[in-house]
Amino acid sequence: MIDSPVDNTTQRAAGSAVVVGRAGLQTLVDVLATRGYTVLGPTVRDGAIIHSKITSLDDLPQGWGDTQEAGRYRLRRRGDDALFGFASGAQSAKPTLYPTSVMLGRRSRNGNGAPTSVGTPPADAGESGDGASAGPYALLGVRSCDLHAIGIHDWVLGGRPDAGPDPDYERRRRDLFLVAVTCGDPSGTCFCASMGTGPRPDRGYDLALTELLDDQTHQFLLEPGSPLGANVLAQLPGRPAEDADLAAAHQVAQSAAGRMGRTLDTDGLREILYSAVNSLVWEDIAARCLACENCTMVCPTCFCTSIDDTTDLTGTTTERRRVWDSCFSSAFSGVHGRSIRTTVASRYRQWMTHKLASWIDQFGTSGCVGCGRCITWCPASIDLTAEAANLRAERNGANGAQASRALRRTT
Amino acid sequence: MTRTDLEYSPAAAGDEAMLPSPYRITQRREDTADTVTLAMEPLSGEQPSFVAGSFMMVEAFGVGEVPISISGDPTRPGPLEHTIRDVGAVTHALVDSEPGTVLGVRGPYGNGWNVADGVGGDLVVVAGGIGLAPLRPALLEAFSRRGDFDRVVLLYGARRSEDVLYADQLVAWRERFDIDVQITVDYRTPDWDGRVGLVTGLVPRAGFDPNRTLALVCGPEVMMRLVATSLIDRGVPASRVRLSMERNMHCGVGLCGHCQLRELFLCVDGPVLSYDRLDPLMTVPEL
């Protein structure tokens, strides 16, 4: 797992890095396809950046950027030809590695003892990759925040000492080829710099890409992160990277780190959340939260699932699927005839406390990688970083106005 | 439900861990008006061994799957036993199942009471209602090595006399004279001439040495908390008071997230936890 913060401050040595042009990047896509990968990359669809199957650089969001704020996501024209000039879209690697619905098996019964034929599971493969026959995938353009989220899932789902592993996740993960990209233009809800998870990919990738774009040139620095990545890199037409290229890539990350739209002070956050169980801030949030589950769906680390059975009308065949679930539903904490968490306040508390505090006890890291998706995609514009700051202020007693605002809202 | 056979088709290797194995009901005993004990045997293969206090996911085909503690004897091979109370759609279907019915079973999951930690001292078992079911394996384990413990005390509370679980066995245990069995009911009925009152009330007067006691408690959460407090008031260290917690056990292997109690995954870290760990978590509503 990923256990130390990303070092955005040190410029790297040229080593085995290669610089390619647009043609070289196209060759990368071609080489990956030739090697049997379904290449998924960012594309523009329905006014958003969506992971889709790509075959050509023309599929990429050339010249597109985005504007993100709490409860707001809009694409914008950049005024340049950047291929990766946007921040995180709604999708992380999660839908690819841990699809919304995965078939676990099908069972049949009969009433007279005669064998019943049992069907094979449908390979209902979509772009997000449901069905075990889909893939292997190569993901192009994975942000550093999402790389860290994969690192977290590798631990949570990949067979930690006390649980698992999830066999479907293991299969998909084993076959995945990761092309990471340095974030050059973070959004208004980004805070990976606070979480030590970006913006420059530091490990956990096969190839790391940094887009180097100025008035004269449009190039891509490619750094290998695995033997397989180096092997693919050797097939690409490019030139060895020079110190100037590394310096330029370093500058891209440095500049991005300084333009994060949000910050999260993680110092003592676990203790703050544990001691805030009875805080009025939860009531204040609950007055706005719709319990719509968007935050848990877009979160790259939220992993809760339900084991769902669907039985046909005759009652003879039942399908068992693993589907995404969310701690924002009342059924989530249901025990016979009742729910443990009946209030939205208790559910938001569960989500935020798990993400930022109990996750540390369970898995050794924060469950937040600073991607900002939960803020962008919240229809009520609830801001995790602001609420964390409210809890801190309440604890410090330094912000009486904040506490009284919470009190006013609840009385 | 009719006599059935089941066929299984896991989607891929490894997925069968989430699919139940078929077990046939060999015996059905009605314990109370709404509670039965089912004895089951696997259609094929070996029955897994289990520790006292662990649970399994039991499925009524086409209806659903619920976590049920094992109530049988962990020290002897024999059919798997589950004591099930009719409280919802799935348990209703399970309770209604006749011998011969094939049910789906996954597990066992979770940790256990670790009765052996009480060897050399007194063992105090406090149960409320159906909470006696997950404690029965612990008692049977203790009886199998009775000489290793000093006093063994069972304090049991039921709502009414008709809700008393394992009545025949309670009588038999009482007749052993090497276990102090005290039973109380919340509400007196004409057929009851025993003690009336909450099980919590039995703790202060029970005969055990608090400094050398291992206490095992199972029942409704509020009852467990009051019993734990009462035991601690008598001087039992909180670390020697163990509770079996109930949450939404769903996958059983610590992956689905439903059974979390702050940092705990109760299906793998529990269900049995000591009160020093639970105290700060049980006192927060809706945690």
XYZ file of C-alpha atoms in Angstrom:
698
model
C 0.000 0.000 0.000
C 0.945 3.562 -0.349
C 2.429 4.685 2.897
C 4.278 7.937 2.322
C 3.245 11.229 0.816
C 4.034 12.136 -2.733
C 7.205 14.084 -3.115
C 6.258 16.978 -5.353
C 9.254 19.024 -4.392
C 12.119 17.063 -5.809
C 12.928 17.090 -9.444
C 13.628 13.638 -10.746
C 16.599 12.362 -12.735
C 16.104 11.644 -16.415
C 16.969 7.927 -16.144
C 14.851 5.781 -18.426
C 12.252 8.438 -19.218
C 11.298 9.086 -22.829
C 9.745 12.066 -24.571
C 7.258 11.392 -27.343
C 5.141 13.603 -29.551
C 1.508 13.143 -30.468
C 2.419 10.346 -32.866
C 4.276 8.557 -30.092
C 1.285 8.815 -27.806
C -0.916 7.363 -30.534
C 1.586 4.511 -30.816
C 1.159 3.902 -27.068
C -2.592 3.473 -27.550
C -1.953 1.188 -30.528
C 0.652 -0.900 -28.717
C -1.645 -1.419 -25.753
C -4.483 -2.462 -28.067
C -2.159 -4.839 -29.921
C -1.199 -6.385 -26.601
C -4.837 -7.227 -25.992
C -5.887 -4.370 -23.756
C -9.145 -2.501 -24.034
C -7.842 1.043 -23.688
C -10.077 3.283 -21.578
C -9.364 6.979 -21.564
C -11.000 10.345 -21.017
C -13.561 11.422 -23.598
C -16.144 14.176 -23.792
C -19.708 12.944 -23.500
C -22.861 14.674 -22.334
C -20.956 17.704 -21.155
C -18.579 15.776 -18.946
C -15.295 13.885 -19.063
C -16.187 10.188 -19.159
C -13.962 7.109 -19.322
C -14.654 5.387 -22.613
C -12.942 2.985 -24.943
C -10.481 4.922 -27.109
C -8.552 3.977 -30.209
C -7.196 7.304 -31.322
C -5.915 10.558 -29.821
C -8.885 12.157 -31.573
C -11.078 10.510 -28.945
C -9.384 12.496 -26.174
C -10.792 15.815 -24.867
C -8.404 18.037 -26.826
C -8.685 21.655 -25.744
C -11.216 20.913 -23.020
C -10.855 21.943 -19.413
C -13.319 21.963 -16.573
C -14.644 24.225 -13.860
C -15.577 22.543 -10.619
C -17.047 23.981 -7.478
C -19.249 22.604 -4.716
C -22.291 21.185 -6.502
C -21.057 22.383 -9.890
C -19.251 20.776 -12.857
C -18.914 22.442 -16.250
C -16.635 21.842 -19.211
C -14.903 24.863 -20.700
C -12.794 25.570 -23.752
C -9.170 26.000 -22.747
C -7.773 27.984 -25.662
C -4.963 25.471 -26.186
C -4.644 21.925 -27.503
C -4.039 20.168 -24.192
C -5.209 16.543 -24.122
C -5.233 16.217 -20.338
C -6.062 19.794 -19.320
C -8.886 18.981 -16.926
C -9.237 17.613 -13.400
C -11.038 14.506 -12.106
C -14.321 13.637 -13.754
C -17.019 11.736 -11.887
C -15.368 8.399 -12.600
C -12.253 7.176 -10.888
C -10.716 3.786 -11.606
C -13.354 2.328 -9.280
C -15.999 1.515 -11.897
C -13.373 -0.418 -13.886
C -11.778 -2.348 -11.028
C -14.833 -2.641 -8.802
C -17.888 -2.418 -11.043
C -21.276 -1.354 -9.761
C -22.659 -4.843 -10.220
C -20.770 -8.123 -10.467
C -22.278 -11.564 -10.871
C -21.171 -13.936 -8.114
C -23.103 -16.957 -9.258
C -26.402 -18.486 -10.189
C -28.198 -21.283 -8.405
C -31.190 -23.401 -9.290
C -33.411 -25.781 -7.424
C -35.911 -28.314 -8.535
C -38.833 -29.952 -6.831
C -38.349 -33.587 -7.884
C -34.685 -34.269 -7.562
C -33.915 -34.187 -11.280
C -30.860 -32.124 -12.228
C -31.577 -28.646 -13.407
C -29.443 -27.024 -16.030
C -27.556 -24.045 -14.779
C -26.741 -21.197 -17.108
C -23.427 -19.491 -17.389
C -23.266 -15.911 -16.188
C -23.891 -13.291 -18.860
C -20.831 -11.296 -19.847
C -22.729 -8.058 -19.623
C -19.644 -6.033 -20.347
C -20.010 -2.317 -20.612
C -17.469 0.419 -20.724
C -17.228 0.242 -16.977
C -16.538 -3.420 -17.403
C -19.088 -5.667 -15.787
C -18.655 -9.375 -16.300
C -15.528 -11.377 -15.712
C -14.843 -11.821 -19.427
C -14.382 -8.068 -19.981
C -10.897 -6.727 -20.116
C -8.012 -6.728 -19.564
C -8.067 -2.965 -19.407
C -5.481 -0.282 -19.856
C -6.480 2.933 -18.137
C -5.024 6.032 -19.756
C -4.892 9.268 -17.795
C -5.245 8.078 -14.190
C -4.677 10.950 -11.752
C -2.353 10.632 -8.799
C -5.318 10.869 -6.379
C -6.887 7.899 -8.119
C -3.639 5.946 -8.122
C -3.587 6.345 -4.367
C -7.215 5.229 -4.231
C -6.224 2.079 -6.150
C -3.410 1.576 -3.644
C -5.972 1.787 -0.836
C -8.294 -0.700 -2.539
C -5.369 -3.046 -3.151
C -5.141 -3.271 0.626
C -8.841 -3.145 1.519
C -10.035 -5.577 -1.163
C -6.852 -7.355 -2.143
C -6.499 -9.657 0.853
C -5.585 -7.789 4.012
C -4.743 -10.040 6.972
C -8.216 -9.836 8.539
C -10.450 -10.133 5.490
C -10.987 -10.980 1.886
C -9.674 -10.876 -0.766
C -12.404 -9.971 -3.214
C -11.706 -12.409 -6.069
C -13.242 -10.268 -8.809
C -11.220 -7.218 -7.772
C -8.068 -9.312 -7.701
C -8.657 -10.576 -11.238
C -9.337 -7.137 -12.672
C -6.465 -5.535 -10.797
C -3.934 -8.158 -11.803
C -4.591 -7.532 -15.490
C -4.765 -3.739 -15.362
C -2.248 -1.550 -17.202
C -2.044 1.915 -15.677
C -0.948 5.038 -17.538
C -0.938 7.778 -14.932
C -0.950 11.447 -15.785
C 0.425 14.420 -13.901
C -2.406 16.804 -13.077
C -1.603 20.103 -14.731
C -4.796 22.004 -14.055
C -6.506 21.086 -10.768
C -10.077 22.133 -10.114
C -11.756 24.234 -7.489
C -12.587 21.183 -5.391
C -9.150 19.505 -5.559
C -7.062 19.043 -2.424
C -4.630 16.188 -3.154
C -1.770 18.437 -2.079
C -3.300 18.457 1.437
C -3.608 14.681 1.501
C -0.086 14.016 0.181
C -1.532 12.102 -2.771
C -0.603 14.296 -5.727
C -0.565 15.986 -8.109
C 2.397 14.064 -9.516
C 2.122 10.263 -9.701
C 4.916 8.776 -7.640
C 4.321 5.025 -7.790
C 1.802 2.352 -8.563
C 1.726 2.973 -12.313
C 3.118 1.207 -15.345
C 3.772 4.471 -17.160
C 3.522 8.040 -15.884
C 2.743 10.727 -18.414
C 3.304 14.449 -18.105
C 1.927 16.673 -20.838
C 4.449 19.346 -21.862
C 2.702 22.016 -23.852
C 3.951 25.444 -24.846
C 3.591 27.740 -27.828
C 6.073 25.778 -29.899
C 5.853 22.157 -28.808
C 3.349 19.561 -27.652
C 5.192 16.648 -26.085
C 4.661 13.981 -23.476
C 7.188 12.840 -20.910
C 6.751 9.122 -20.214
C 8.363 7.547 -17.163
C 8.250 3.776 -16.601
C 7.063 2.535 -13.210
C 7.117 -1.209 -13.786
C 9.022 -3.724 -15.956
C 5.897 -4.053 -18.107
C 5.741 -0.283 -18.488
C 9.393 -0.169 -19.528
C 8.731 -2.941 -22.004
C 5.872 -1.002 -23.589
C 7.914 2.194 -23.543
C 10.656 0.504 -25.560
C 8.197 0.085 -28.425
C 7.429 3.792 -28.686
C 9.139 6.250 -31.029
C 10.667 8.926 -28.860
C 13.875 10.437 -27.618
C 15.518 10.001 -24.231
C 14.354 12.645 -21.802
C 16.740 15.435 -20.942
C 17.077 17.405 -17.750
C 15.098 20.223 -19.343
C 12.144 17.878 -19.910
C 12.257 16.722 -16.303
C 12.440 20.319 -15.162
C 9.421 21.174 -17.284
C 7.442 18.224 -15.851
C 8.458 19.239 -12.373
C 7.189 22.723 -13.101
C 3.798 21.363 -14.259
C 3.313 19.560 -10.937
C 4.659 22.430 -8.853
C 2.322 24.861 -10.486
C -0.662 22.515 -10.064
C 0.123 21.916 -6.380
C -0.127 25.647 -5.827
C -3.532 25.956 -7.514
C -5.638 23.527 -5.464
C -9.107 24.927 -4.874
C -9.475 23.358 -1.435
C -7.313 22.436 1.540
C -7.879 19.952 4.328
C -5.965 20.214 7.585
C -5.389 16.570 8.527
C -3.500 17.289 11.739
C -5.278 15.486 14.576
C -8.351 15.006 12.381
C -8.961 11.457 13.577
C -9.180 12.570 17.208
C -11.353 15.539 16.256
C -13.876 13.291 14.526
C -13.872 10.685 17.294
C -14.580 13.321 19.899
C -17.236 15.036 17.740
C -19.862 12.274 17.950
C -22.383 14.598 19.551
C -21.468 17.714 17.585
C -24.170 20.060 16.333
C -22.309 20.169 13.026
C -23.917 16.821 12.106
C -27.382 18.291 12.553
C -26.341 21.285 10.498
C -25.150 19.023 7.671
C -28.257 16.830 7.938
C -30.439 19.889 7.371
C -28.856 20.118 3.890
C -27.853 16.530 3.053
C -30.320 14.666 0.828
C -28.786 11.257 1.633
C -28.669 10.802 -2.155
C -25.485 8.688 -1.984
C -23.727 10.659 -4.749
C -20.646 11.202 -2.584
C -20.262 7.489 -1.928
C -20.766 6.628 -5.598
C -18.130 9.050 -6.922
C -15.673 8.479 -4.060
C -12.749 6.463 -5.442
C -12.246 4.636 -2.126
C -15.814 3.966 -0.907
C -16.067 0.191 -1.167
C -19.296 -0.821 0.581
C -21.317 -3.374 -1.311
C -24.409 -5.457 -0.899
C -24.750 -9.141 -1.701
C -28.045 -9.120 -3.583
C -30.120 -12.090 -4.646
C -32.614 -11.873 -7.470
C -34.970 -14.806 -7.881
C -36.997 -15.443 -10.995
C -40.780 -15.458 -10.889
C -41.002 -19.240 -10.677
C -38.738 -19.245 -7.650
C -36.394 -21.818 -9.127
C -33.346 -19.785 -10.110
C -31.604 -17.118 -8.148
C -28.735 -14.869 -9.138
C -26.350 -13.473 -6.584
C -24.598 -10.198 -7.396
C -22.224 -7.935 -5.565
C -23.553 -4.384 -6.044
C -22.422 -1.000 -4.732
C -24.158 0.055 -1.578
C -24.029 3.239 0.461
C -23.981 4.044 4.169
C -26.473 6.841 3.395
C -29.412 4.442 3.040
C -31.445 3.397 6.060
C -31.323 -0.257 4.998
C -27.540 -0.205 5.128
C -27.492 -0.538 8.917
C -30.674 -2.610 9.051
C -30.986 -5.371 11.592
C -34.227 -7.337 11.863
C -37.072 -4.881 11.721
C -35.150 -1.705 12.387
C -32.227 0.433 11.306
C -29.295 1.365 13.529
C -28.783 4.749 11.804
C -32.248 6.226 11.381
C -31.131 9.858 11.007
C -29.270 11.486 8.136
C -27.025 13.129 10.731
C -25.857 9.722 11.942
C -25.277 8.535 8.372
C -23.199 11.540 7.374
C -21.275 11.151 10.624
C -20.661 7.503 9.769
C -19.432 8.342 6.270
C -17.170 11.223 7.206
C -15.844 9.551 10.366
C -15.101 6.385 8.430
C -13.439 8.271 5.594
C -11.210 10.515 7.683
C -10.809 8.714 11.022
C -11.773 5.051 11.511
C -10.270 4.251 8.080
C -6.896 5.033 9.648
C -7.514 2.447 12.387
C -8.782 -0.099 9.901
C -6.332 0.288 7.043
C -3.466 2.501 8.150
C -4.236 5.479 5.895
C -6.895 8.108 5.497
C -9.750 6.997 3.280
C -9.636 10.355 1.509
C -7.290 11.033 -1.397
C -8.340 14.653 -1.953
C -9.947 14.197 -5.379
C -12.804 16.542 -4.433
C -15.482 14.507 -6.203
C -17.759 14.318 -3.150
C -17.814 18.117 -3.108
C -18.334 18.621 -6.843
C -21.098 16.043 -7.181
C -23.018 16.897 -4.024
C -26.345 18.380 -5.162
C -26.516 20.256 -1.863
C -22.970 21.633 -2.218
C -21.831 20.069 1.048
C -18.076 20.486 1.333
C -16.160 17.818 3.238
C -13.213 20.157 3.788
C -15.429 22.936 5.133
C -17.272 20.575 7.478
C -13.963 19.202 8.745
C -12.908 22.774 9.394
C -16.194 23.394 11.231
C -15.580 20.398 13.473
C -12.051 21.610 14.147
C -13.289 25.086 14.936
C -15.947 23.709 17.242
C -13.354 21.632 19.053
C -11.016 24.581 19.381
C -13.876 26.761 20.513
C -12.207 29.396 18.400
C -15.118 29.941 16.105
C -18.175 30.779 18.134
C -19.957 32.088 15.074
C -19.684 28.725 13.380
C -21.093 26.882 16.371
C -23.936 29.300 16.822
C -24.758 29.064 13.120
C -25.074 25.312 13.566
C -27.208 25.832 16.631
C -29.498 28.250 14.838
C -30.060 25.859 12.008
C -31.141 23.077 14.318
C -33.408 25.054 16.647
C -40.995 -25.343 1.454
C -40.640 -28.603 -0.404
C -37.734 -30.964 -0.400
C -35.243 -29.450 -2.784
C -31.847 -29.865 -4.264
C -29.696 -27.003 -5.309
C -27.203 -26.509 -8.068
C -24.484 -23.987 -8.002
C -22.669 -22.080 -10.665
C -20.103 -19.629 -9.383
C -19.316 -16.876 -11.856
C -15.592 -17.502 -11.551
C -13.082 -19.211 -9.312
C -13.128 -17.700 -5.848
C -16.669 -16.386 -6.053
C -18.050 -19.545 -4.450
C -16.955 -18.113 -1.099
C -19.994 -15.831 -1.334
C -22.336 -18.658 -2.338
C -23.996 -20.810 0.313
C -23.489 -24.546 0.530
C -26.591 -26.760 0.639
C -27.485 -28.225 4.045
C -30.435 -30.484 4.721
C -32.521 -30.042 7.857
C -32.390 -33.299 9.827
C -34.324 -32.187 12.874
C -36.588 -29.334 13.888
C -37.334 -28.599 17.520
C -39.832 -25.957 18.584
C -38.260 -24.137 21.503
C -40.932 -21.501 22.030
C -43.936 -20.225 20.090
C -41.719 -18.215 17.737
C -38.349 -19.947 18.028
C -37.071 -23.225 16.629
C -33.744 -25.010 16.633
C -32.792 -26.567 13.315
C -30.214 -29.340 13.057
C -28.609 -29.511 9.601
C -26.100 -31.600 7.711
C -24.240 -30.722 4.536
C -25.425 -32.487 1.375
C -21.818 -33.184 0.558
C -18.450 -32.759 2.138
C -17.375 -32.152 5.683
C -19.140 -29.878 8.066
C -16.739 -27.123 9.096
C -15.646 -26.919 12.719
C -16.547 -23.770 14.616
C -15.721 -21.868 17.776
C -18.359 -21.085 20.385
C -19.808 -17.655 19.609
C -19.304 -17.629 15.851
C -22.139 -17.290 13.353
C -23.151 -18.412 9.896
C -25.141 -16.882 7.070
C -28.252 -19.028 6.660
C -30.376 -18.731 3.540
C -33.934 -19.645 2.722
C -33.714 -20.122 -1.043
C -35.333 -17.280 -2.927
C -36.174 -15.382 0.257
C -32.876 -14.176 1.629
C -29.941 -14.742 3.902
C -29.469 -13.778 7.552
C -26.705 -14.104 10.142
C -27.502 -16.724 12.782
C -25.271 -17.752 15.670
C -24.365 -21.392 16.016
C -26.096 -22.889 19.047
C -24.708 -26.429 18.927
C -21.876 -28.157 20.744
C -18.434 -27.106 19.496
C -16.677 -29.982 21.283
C -18.469 -32.826 19.497
C -19.060 -33.600 15.872
C -22.747 -33.591 15.083
C -25.269 -31.762 13.034
C -24.953 -27.996 12.766
C -27.466 -26.342 15.073
C -29.077 -22.939 14.705
C -31.703 -21.498 17.013
C -33.833 -19.078 15.011
C -36.526 -16.663 16.116
C -39.246 -15.604 13.701
C -38.721 -11.857 13.385
C -38.768 -11.165 9.627
C -39.356 -12.603 6.170
C -36.197 -14.717 6.053
C -36.358 -16.018 9.621
C -40.051 -16.748 9.090
C -39.199 -18.941 6.118
C -36.401 -20.626 8.087
C -38.565 -21.242 11.150
C -41.272 -22.703 8.894
C -38.880 -25.139 7.198
C -39.578 -28.812 7.794
C -37.002 -31.591 8.100
C -35.743 -32.518 4.641
C -35.681 -28.935 3.416
C -32.390 -27.807 1.930
C -31.117 -24.476 3.183
C -28.048 -22.522 2.117
C -25.283 -22.016 4.663
C -22.058 -19.948 4.545
C -19.477 -19.689 7.258
C -18.694 -19.965 10.073
C -17.736 -16.320 10.483
C -16.481 -14.135 13.293
C -14.568 -14.758 16.471
C -15.758 -16.580 19.572
C -16.162 -16.329 23.320
C -12.779 -17.938 24.032
C -14.140 -19.706 27.073
C -10.678 -21.081 27.809
C -9.611 -17.616 28.984
C -11.762 -18.241 32.068
C -9.955 -21.429 33.113
C -8.805 -21.343 36.726
C -11.507 -18.880 37.760
C -15.246 -18.370 37.722
C -17.297 -18.324 34.532
C -20.362 -16.087 34.600
C -22.772 -16.363 31.669
C -25.541 -13.773 31.425
C -28.202 -14.171 28.742
C -31.335 -12.295 27.782
C -34.011 -13.884 25.606
C -32.637 -15.553 22.487
C -29.202 -14.342 23.613
C -28.929 -17.730 25.296
C -28.533 -19.374 21.866
C -25.006 -18.093 21.046
C -24.009 -18.753 24.672
C -25.088 -22.395 24.621
C -21.905 -23.507 22.790
C -19.845 -21.655 25.424
C -21.688 -23.425 28.250
C -21.325 -26.807 26.566
C -17.619 -26.152 26.072
C -17.268 -25.245 29.747
C -19.177 -28.369 30.786
C -16.837 -30.489 28.675
C -13.987 -29.311 30.907
C -15.940 -28.455 34.008
C -13.032 -29.249 36.345
C -10.934 -26.462 34.835
C -13.295 -23.773 36.169
C -14.180 -22.896 39.702
C -17.786 -21.681 39.801
C -19.957 -21.655 36.678
C -22.945 -19.332 36.909
C -25.754 -18.898 34.375
C -28.043 -15.907 34.816
C -30.898 -16.002 32.341
C -33.759 -13.599 31.786
C -36.739 -14.098 29.482
C -39.764 -11.940 28.907
C -42.334 -14.481 30.091
C -42.190 -18.102 31.184
C -43.309 -19.213 27.721
C -40.304 -17.413 26.197
C -37.752 -19.385 28.218
C -35.426 -21.050 25.731
C -34.074 -24.612 26.120
C -36.318 -25.175 29.159
C -35.542 -28.902 29.354
C -31.837 -28.234 29.232
C -32.039 -25.521 31.849
C -33.701 -28.033 34.165
C -31.044 -30.607 33.368
C -28.239 -28.108 33.929
C -29.749 -27.060 37.213
C -29.812 -30.704 38.296
C -26.087 -30.998 37.720
C -25.434 -29.046 40.924
C -22.067 -27.897 39.562
C -23.643 -24.953 37.799
C -25.612 -22.217 39.455
C -28.599 -21.576 37.175
C -30.778 -18.580 37.984
C -33.719 -17.670 35.822
C -35.931 -14.623 35.942
C -38.833 -13.372 33.821
C -39.863 -9.788 33.180
C -43.597 -10.471 33.490
C -45.254 -12.927 35.841
C -47.773 -15.382 34.370
C -49.924 -17.837 36.333
C -47.651 -20.775 35.507
C -44.507 -19.091 36.839
C -43.526 -19.347 40.451
C -39.912 -18.335 39.957
C -38.176 -15.006 40.143
C -39.636 -11.908 38.459
C -37.495 -8.958 37.372
C -34.771 -8.001 34.942
C -31.735 -10.230 34.513
C -29.614 -7.231 35.511
C -30.995 -7.657 39.015
C -29.417 -11.108 39.327
C -25.866 -9.833 38.932
C -25.320 -8.170 42.335
C -26.262 -11.264 44.345
C -24.808 -14.017 42.177
C -22.036 -16.080 43.722
C -18.754 -15.423 41.937
C -15.412 -13.844 42.667
C -15.228 -10.687 40.532
C -11.420 -10.666 40.505
C -11.265 -14.144 38.978
C -14.274 -13.982 36.698
C -14.723 -14.197 32.954
C -18.191 -12.904 32.067
C -19.970 -13.680 28.777
C -23.043 -11.600 28.003
C -25.551 -11.779 25.167
C -28.950 -10.188 24.777
C -30.510 -6.916 23.677
C -27.941 -4.123 23.526
C -29.400 -2.122 26.410
C -29.500 -5.251 28.586
C -25.861 -6.040 27.750
C -24.804 -2.531 28.665
C -26.620 -2.622 32.008
C -25.282 -6.096 32.807
C -21.742 -5.028 31.882
C -22.019 -1.963 34.115
C -23.370 -4.099 36.932
C -20.545 -6.621 36.570
C -17.970 -3.858 36.520
C -19.581 -2.314 39.602
C -18.982 -5.607 41.364
C -15.336 -5.443 40.398
C -15.064 -7.531 37.234
C -12.505 -5.812 35.000
C -14.106 -4.414 31.815
C -11.580 -6.394 29.792
C -13.027 -9.610 31.293
C -16.610 -8.771 30.338
C -17.389 -9.990 26.815
C -20.441 -9.046 24.774
C -21.738 -10.472 21.506
C -22.700 -7.549 19.289
C -25.380 -7.485 16.649
C -25.137 -5.358 13.515
C -25.989 -5.910 9.853
C -23.655 -8.855 9.200
C -23.903 -9.242 5.458
C -20.824 -10.587 3.683
C -19.256 -12.110 6.791
C -15.691 -11.518 5.595
C -15.059 -7.846 6.349
C -15.559 -6.554 2.805
C -19.093 -5.186 2.487
C -18.921 -2.569 5.257
C -22.429 -3.019 6.685
C -21.498 -4.205 10.171
C -19.123 -1.378 11.018
C -19.120 0.042 14.515
C -16.686 2.939 14.109
C -13.352 1.195 13.430
C -14.692 -2.324 13.998
C -15.917 -4.733 11.364
C -18.088 -6.770 13.718
C -18.174 -9.772 11.378
C -14.400 -10.261 11.642
C -13.353 -8.217 14.705
C -16.425 -9.544 16.541
C -19.137 -10.448 17.194
C -17.543 -10.997 20.624
C -15.714 -7.993 22.069
C -14.731 -6.988 25.560
C -16.504 -4.106 27.224
C -13.428 -1.902 27.600
C -13.404 -1.727 23.797
C -17.159 -1.356 23.412
C -18.024 1.095 26.179
C -17.216 4.305 24.253
C -19.004 2.963 21.161
C -22.180 1.595 22.756
C -22.966 4.802 24.583
C -23.298 6.818 21.337
C -26.765 6.605 19.756
C -26.854 5.436 16.115
C -23.080 4.984 15.826
